[in-house]
Amino acid sequence: MLRMLHAVAALLALALVPAAQAAQKEREVSIGLQAAITSIDPHYHNLSPNNSLLLHIFEPLVKRDANQKMIPGLATSWRAIDDLTWEFKLRKGVKFHDGTPFTAEDVVATYKRVPNVPNSPSSFATFTKPIVETRIVDPYTIIFKTAAPHVLLPSDLGSVYIVPKAIAEKATTEDFNSGKAAIGTGPYKFVEYVPNQRVVMKANYGYWGGEEPWDKVTFKILTNAAARVAALLSGDVQMIETVPTSDIAKLSSDKNFNLADKVSNRVIYVHLNQRDDKTVPFVTAKDGKPLDRNPFKDVRVRKALSMAINREAIADRIMEKKAVPAAQLLPDFFYGTSKKLKPPKYDPEGAKKLLAEAGYPNGFAMTIHGTNNRYINDDKIAQAIAQFYSRAGIDAKVETMPSSVYFTRATKGDFGYMILGWGTESGEQGSSLRSLLATYDPAKGMGVTNRARYSNPEFDKVLNDALVTMDDKKREAQIQHAAEIVMNDVGLIPIHYEVSTWATVKGLKYTPRTDQYTLATELKPTGK
Amino acid sequence: MLAFTIRRLGQSLLVLLVMSFLVFLGVYAIGNPVELLVNPQADAIERARATAALGLDKPMLEQYWVFLSRAAHGDLGRSFVFNIPAIQLILDKLPATLELAFCAMVIAVTIGIPLGLVAGLKPNSFIGRAIMAGSIFGFSLPSFWVGLVLIMVFSVQLGWLPPNGRGETVMLLGIPVSFLTLDGLRHIAMPAVNLALFKLSLLVRLTRGSTREAVLQDYVKFARAKGLSQRRVVGVHVLKNILIPIVTVIGLELGSVIAFAIITESIFAWPGSGKLLIDSINQLDRPVIVAYLLVIVTIFIGINFVVDVLYSVLDPRVRLGAAAAAH
Amino acid sequence: MSIAVEPADAPVAPEPREQSPWRRFASEFAESKLALLGLAMLLAIATIAITAPWISPQNPYDLAQLDVLDSKLAPGEHSSSNGKTYWLGTDDQGRDMLSGIFYGLRISLIVGVSSTVIALAVGLALGLAAAYFGGWVDAIVMRIADIQLSFPAILIALVLLAVLGQGVDKIIVSLVTVQWAYYARTVRSAALVERQKEYIEAARVLALSRPRIVLRHLLPNCLPPLIVVATVQVAHAIQLEAALSFLGLGLPITEPSIGLLISNGFQYLLSGKYWISFYPGVALLLTIVAINLVADQLRDVLNPRLKK
């Protein structure tokens, strides 16, 4: 009798344990991503989708919050001891996924690996290059020395994810992709990676940051927008990123879904080719004859072109309210932005007057060039801008093309009026001003993406001074001043900041971010 | 027969060579892969490093030569984007596409030819006309449109079928296939139908046309006069004689279905090589584009070879190989 | 399953007087009511396409006439700026759908028909040559066709786009490049069969010149399968252009074809603004149905093997 009771109890236990496990395993979620990641190796490709997804498995010394402000990551604090020296204090008690403890040795080994990843199409070396000397004071304190004052060091190191020393010394990109080397300190552990299809991870129950709401997360790559929305509607995934603007109205009125949005760090802008004083491609008089000089070199023409764009209409009708008209490179709650800069009011008559003043009373003709598969509604924005210009007396044609063709030609200087986008990864405006508007000087790393070859010596001077000022407050004022100089001179025409939208099923809530990252750590059940 | 095969082989190698060169030229003409891959904030040193790492700093002819010498050893290069051997990326994805193409062709053939036969044998009946009308719908609607409608109806509204992805796979002769599992069939149903629709309509029309002609031929009258049953007349004599143009079209379409099921794969997120190709083209991932096209050309050549052999089997009037040119 | 075979329609016996071949052709053609319907539709569509600039309420290619504030209006709504009624609604740039369809038909028909005709001519010539001459001519043409067929239309379109720029003519060149090999292969296979037949032997024995044999004897008998393929290919060409537009490689976006209109409206299907994709889709459907109704009857009438 007793034996039978034992047997029954054992059987019951066996039956209940899977049920208990099943109850625990139920916290699973699938997320639909818009862009494919290219590797699990965190130092292989500096690409936003990679950085976003790998943040679940690995962590950097410095992390960023939802507004891209720096917060402690694997480093608990940092300070500049002098102009050329930084001290970072590391977090104690952190373990990698394989159980080994995290110490300063892992940081040093990681930074050594970064410039040496073979075949990297876009390496992270730019972030570790400024460091010329590293000194380990104790297992949780590191000193970095730079050759020149480098104020952005903490922010730069925020992009480099730490791996264990043994892995940093030996692992190849293949080892990461297969999972063998995918050992980090993050809240989730690697389970599976099928290129171009999905990534699966499971919870890291010993994570230093506390418990995560999910036991298992599956990321599905659904690049086609309609397919992504269909996956959400049919229950195949519980959240999607980059909701197409055409579906936002429907989803927001549907009680089965929640939408979360936030203005992002991506600005859509126009670069006007100013390489030559006399000629500019694709710009002519209305009868087709060439003009006697490059109109884009005249600040009045640039101002006119900026005020002839109805940014409100674009944000409202083209972007379905998912855009914020822009006056500079970042929304004005970011570091280095000036609250004095406001988007110009839509004024086609004023634009015509300015054009007449500049010597173009009848306007001129030009072709607007843009991509059709890179930024949200990029080809529609181009067409809308052309419409507005036709009301300001400018004959505008539109030519859009895939990014594979566009960027090469834009960089070569083939175009006159170029629509482009820029996302500021560092979370502050100074580095973006430098890349897009400083006088082109690739050896010094200035104006690297200044396809217009815009050049303003006064702006250059103020910006260069700012970039070596170590004091945060002083530097911010200098960057703001530089921004005001260059935007008043219309170095480029900012159009709007993209607003990123995420859609979740009812009962889940996503806390949105300006860097457009989609993190399972920010997705929580609401219990509603 | 042997001479024919050997000559075909030689010609095929020439084709592969020309293809690879054309693709090199083509990608070179489109744009610079480094522009698309490198972080926009990277400085000139970083761009130079990336260019050199991908071997793009050398002149095009030298790059082609490097590619050829490596290809001779079976190494078709590594993807610029994924840093995985290109051939491995493709072979990983190819079974999914082959499976989809195969299912689509099976649907098209098993439904299209019988329907076309019926329409050809009774061209003026209601059913004959209805079939023809239906076939017009089949090829006049763009496939991306039909795909989305299928998803809207069967996944979103009815919830019967999953909207994307491939189902569970089992190994068949060492290749993972999904149509042998129930879950796999649920996933492949819509994409296969979407892909099959155009070919199905084409086959219906082609079969009908050829059947109508064949039925009026002497040999059919003769067969009937001999007292053969209707089933034998149609099933053996008519069918055999209309098969040549049909086999040609099936061969052509099979190749195109395998190579370019791009739109269907995009909409249904079917993890096949068509999607890989369009992504590689958009990112100018040249090693993958070259490797992919070489694989496809090889498949095409294989299919054409089989088709040509089938001709000689089906129609003794066709002689392959060294048939002298008519004077 | 037993299938009763019905005889084909017997042609109406002509008057005892001499009837010109054209009149006979016309009367045979007119036997099918459906074909006449198709012809009527085709004429209507062609008329619309030709007269589009005069009958459209708006020129959808003129950016000065578009207003983005009027975008995505439902059918029957009025413009906010000039009181015009948009009978079929507007798309996301404020283009009147009705005008867009008229102009789009124009471009789609031009692209579809001309690329098919040119590809047919090129493929026919090369395929016939390959079948007739055999030997290395056959080998070269067929191997080039193999290469051709293996090239994705997308890659060709992209290369042409990068090198030559956008435009209707470049799209036609892309479509021709993609399609000619298809015809060549079909012609060659049919010609291979014909070449062995007795009438060709007879022509050779009679020492007829080679071009004469090819053009007057071989060609007409290879045409029937080609015509079937060609009629479907017009539809295919229009669809291919729509697919290229869907992928961003087609015509300039400010001058949309029917295919581009459909692919532009595609993203709104799930959100209820169906008219942006639906009405152009209906227009495309009607066009292709019309083409095929006419072509079906044409083929039946012209087919020597259907004559009794």
XYZ file of C-alpha atoms in Angstrom, chain C:
308
model
C -13.279 9.584 -67.566
C -14.422 9.794 -71.110
C -13.967 12.988 -72.957
C -16.095 13.562 -75.990
C -14.230 15.424 -78.653
C -16.153 18.199 -80.299
C -15.201 19.405 -83.702
C -13.912 22.893 -84.049
C -16.309 25.459 -85.409
C -16.639 25.027 -89.118
C -15.981 28.278 -90.906
C -18.985 29.903 -92.486
C -19.067 28.993 -96.158
C -18.173 32.117 -98.109
C -20.248 33.463 -100.959
C -19.621 31.734 -104.217
C -18.062 34.970 -105.477
C -14.349 35.668 -104.866
C -13.826 36.970 -101.325
C -10.603 38.764 -100.546
C -8.463 37.054 -97.899
C -8.975 40.030 -95.590
C -12.730 39.782 -95.679
C -12.556 36.082 -95.077
C -10.228 36.659 -92.186
C -12.511 39.313 -90.739
C -15.586 37.165 -90.978
C -13.836 34.207 -89.427
C -12.604 36.408 -86.661
C -16.057 37.815 -86.053
C -17.465 34.385 -85.370
C -16.490 34.581 -81.758
C -18.582 37.070 -79.844
C -16.065 37.059 -77.058
C -13.315 38.024 -79.427
C -15.384 40.895 -80.731
C -15.945 42.005 -77.158
C -12.237 41.805 -76.565
C -11.560 43.819 -79.669
C -14.000 46.470 -78.570
C -12.363 46.656 -75.142
C -8.935 46.854 -76.698
C -9.982 49.668 -78.991
C -11.495 51.516 -76.049
C -8.350 51.076 -74.005
C -6.116 52.099 -76.866
C -8.268 55.167 -77.459
C -8.028 56.105 -73.818
C -4.311 55.616 -73.891
C -3.845 57.741 -76.977
C -6.192 60.538 -75.937
C -5.173 60.544 -72.286
C -3.756 64.077 -72.313
C -7.070 65.423 -73.543
C -9.566 63.463 -71.538
C -7.888 63.334 -68.151
C -9.127 65.716 -65.464
C -5.544 66.268 -64.347
C -2.077 65.754 -65.747
C -0.652 63.439 -63.084
C 2.882 63.894 -64.397
C 2.878 67.645 -63.842
C 4.038 68.235 -60.304
C 2.580 71.725 -60.261
C -0.910 70.250 -60.588
C -0.520 67.876 -57.681
C -1.177 68.796 -54.102
C 0.082 66.548 -51.361
C -2.603 67.954 -49.079
C -5.099 66.100 -51.259
C -3.386 62.788 -50.788
C -5.184 59.538 -50.052
C -8.684 60.909 -50.535
C -11.374 58.271 -50.954
C -13.244 57.924 -54.255
C -15.770 60.693 -54.740
C -14.171 63.156 -52.344
C -13.381 66.720 -53.270
C -10.096 68.551 -53.427
C -9.448 70.930 -50.566
C -7.878 73.556 -52.799
C -9.758 73.646 -56.085
C -13.022 71.824 -55.549
C -12.348 69.134 -58.150
C -13.962 65.780 -57.540
C -11.682 62.796 -57.479
C -13.904 60.088 -58.888
C -11.600 57.240 -58.044
C -9.800 58.903 -55.162
C -6.176 60.002 -54.965
C -2.927 58.267 -54.209
C -0.356 59.277 -51.636
C 1.035 62.132 -53.718
C -2.356 63.635 -54.417
C -2.550 62.186 -57.942
C -6.058 61.732 -59.278
C -6.444 57.975 -59.712
C -8.564 58.260 -62.840
C -5.984 60.421 -64.608
C -3.219 58.253 -63.266
C -4.844 55.180 -64.769
C -5.313 56.827 -68.164
C -1.702 57.959 -68.386
C -0.492 54.757 -66.826
C -2.251 52.632 -69.433
C -0.409 54.602 -72.069
C 2.987 53.833 -70.663
C 2.230 50.247 -69.738
C 0.917 49.487 -73.194
C 3.873 51.124 -74.885
C 6.314 49.255 -72.682
C 4.518 45.924 -72.852
C 3.764 45.841 -76.543
C 7.006 47.248 -77.885
C 9.222 45.117 -75.702
C 7.266 42.006 -76.675
C 7.340 42.805 -80.384
C 11.049 43.589 -80.404
C 11.917 40.577 -78.273
C 9.790 38.394 -80.518
C 11.537 39.641 -83.630
C 14.991 39.166 -82.183
C 14.180 35.776 -80.674
C 12.467 34.568 -83.810
C 15.369 35.476 -86.036
C 17.969 33.912 -83.782
C 15.921 30.822 -82.986
C 15.190 30.103 -86.636
C 18.803 30.571 -87.548
C 19.888 28.243 -84.792
C 17.468 25.510 -85.820
C 18.044 25.799 -89.511
C 21.800 26.052 -89.631
C 22.496 23.803 -86.704
C 26.096 23.166 -85.844
C 28.059 25.930 -84.237
C 25.448 28.594 -85.035
C 22.990 26.621 -82.984
C 25.509 26.114 -80.210
C 26.466 29.771 -79.938
C 22.931 31.097 -80.023
C 21.681 28.576 -77.514
C 24.565 29.110 -75.130
C 24.034 32.849 -75.262
C 20.374 32.178 -74.588
C 21.372 30.073 -71.602
C 23.458 32.918 -70.237
C 20.671 35.315 -70.928
C 18.037 33.258 -69.151
C 20.209 32.859 -66.104
C 20.612 36.564 -65.608
C 18.005 37.881 -63.221
C 15.926 40.634 -64.754
C 16.688 42.640 -61.656
C 20.417 42.533 -62.139
C 20.148 43.555 -65.765
C 17.756 46.361 -64.912
C 20.016 47.573 -62.140
C 23.094 47.629 -64.351
C 21.275 49.419 -67.133
C 19.851 51.855 -64.628
C 23.253 52.641 -63.206
C 24.887 53.047 -66.565
C 22.144 54.638 -68.646
C 19.784 56.203 -66.154
C 16.021 55.856 -65.894
C 13.540 56.103 -68.685
C 10.950 54.291 -70.763
C 13.474 53.329 -73.428
C 15.863 51.803 -70.919
C 13.070 49.733 -69.398
C 12.145 48.455 -72.847
C 15.770 47.515 -73.464
C 15.845 45.654 -70.133
C 12.656 43.775 -70.905
C 13.810 42.858 -74.401
C 17.134 41.633 -73.052
C 15.300 39.493 -70.555
C 12.738 38.049 -72.944
C 14.283 37.361 -76.342
C 15.927 34.132 -75.264
C 12.567 32.715 -74.298
C 11.274 33.100 -77.849
C 14.496 31.860 -79.348
C 14.305 28.640 -77.415
C 10.652 28.052 -78.209
C 11.153 28.752 -81.910
C 14.184 26.546 -82.064
C 12.401 23.586 -80.547
C 9.470 23.949 -82.926
C 11.761 24.493 -85.883
C 13.809 21.430 -84.987
C 10.688 19.358 -85.443
C 9.619 21.084 -88.638
C 13.028 20.863 -90.184
C 12.771 17.112 -90.400
C 9.393 17.109 -92.052
C 8.778 16.093 -95.620
C 7.769 19.438 -96.965
C 11.129 20.895 -96.063
C 12.816 17.926 -97.701
C 10.701 18.578 -100.734
C 11.657 22.233 -100.778
C 15.300 21.332 -100.564
C 14.993 18.820 -103.345
C 13.369 21.485 -105.439
C 16.530 23.546 -104.820
C 14.648 26.445 -103.363
C 16.911 29.082 -101.884
C 17.614 28.915 -98.209
C 15.972 32.199 -97.211
C 12.910 31.155 -99.129
C 12.727 27.845 -97.293
C 13.149 29.531 -93.960
C 10.776 32.401 -94.509
C 8.028 30.885 -96.548
C 7.929 27.365 -95.223
C 9.611 27.037 -91.879
C 8.462 30.299 -90.382
C 4.681 30.031 -90.791
C 4.647 26.629 -89.202
C 6.639 27.743 -86.212
C 4.442 30.714 -85.586
C 1.484 29.134 -83.756
C 3.291 28.186 -80.547
C 5.083 31.509 -80.696
C 1.882 33.485 -80.904
C 0.535 31.704 -77.856
C 3.670 32.542 -75.961
C 3.804 36.102 -77.257
C 0.291 36.999 -76.187
C 1.006 35.815 -72.707
C 4.325 37.614 -72.809
C 2.713 40.993 -73.324
C 1.040 40.405 -70.001
C 4.326 39.146 -68.630
C 6.180 42.205 -69.826
C 3.692 44.507 -68.148
C 3.915 42.436 -64.983
C 7.699 42.355 -65.104
C 7.699 46.103 -65.330
C 5.350 46.211 -62.322
C 7.677 43.870 -60.430
C 10.703 45.998 -61.270
C 8.747 49.033 -60.085
C 7.889 47.159 -56.910
C 11.610 46.717 -56.336
C 12.314 50.338 -57.151
C 13.916 49.842 -60.552
C 11.218 50.805 -62.967
C 10.147 53.997 -64.564
C 10.640 57.387 -62.956
C 8.284 57.625 -60.021
C 6.794 60.876 -61.189
C 5.509 59.206 -64.378
C 3.963 56.002 -63.120
C 2.808 53.145 -65.271
C -0.098 50.957 -64.200
C 2.412 48.589 -62.655
C 3.970 51.333 -60.577
C 0.562 52.592 -59.467
C -0.304 49.098 -58.267
C 2.949 48.647 -56.428
C 2.682 52.108 -54.868
C -0.750 51.269 -53.548
C 0.319 47.856 -52.365
C 1.356 49.059 -48.916
C -2.087 50.525 -48.254
C -3.968 47.291 -48.875
C -3.795 46.185 -45.261
C -4.926 49.538 -43.953
C -8.164 49.955 -45.864
C -7.172 52.487 -48.538
C -7.781 49.874 -51.169
C -8.526 52.191 -54.091
C -4.910 53.181 -54.587
C -4.052 49.652 -55.700
C -7.435 48.241 -56.602
C -8.556 50.413 -59.495
C -5.251 50.286 -61.364
C -5.390 46.520 -60.793
C -8.812 46.352 -62.417
C -7.536 48.429 -65.338
C -4.607 46.066 -65.782
C -6.871 43.041 -65.599
C -9.238 44.421 -68.237
C -6.348 45.281 -70.546
C -4.839 41.846 -70.363
C -8.196 40.117 -70.706
C -8.887 42.171 -73.819
C -5.482 41.403 -75.325
C -5.965 37.739 -74.773
C -9.513 37.490 -76.026
C -8.384 39.027 -79.279
C -5.197 37.038 -79.433
C -6.959 33.740 -78.768
C -9.239 34.190 -81.716
C -6.441 35.527 -83.893
C -4.407 32.468 -83.215
C -7.270 30.109 -83.915
C -8.059 31.837 -87.169
C -4.479 32.003 -88.374
C -3.487 28.511 -87.352
C -3.059 26.396 -90.500
C -3.434 23.258 -88.450
C -6.933 24.183 -87.353
C -8.172 24.571 -90.896
C -10.373 21.836 -92.203
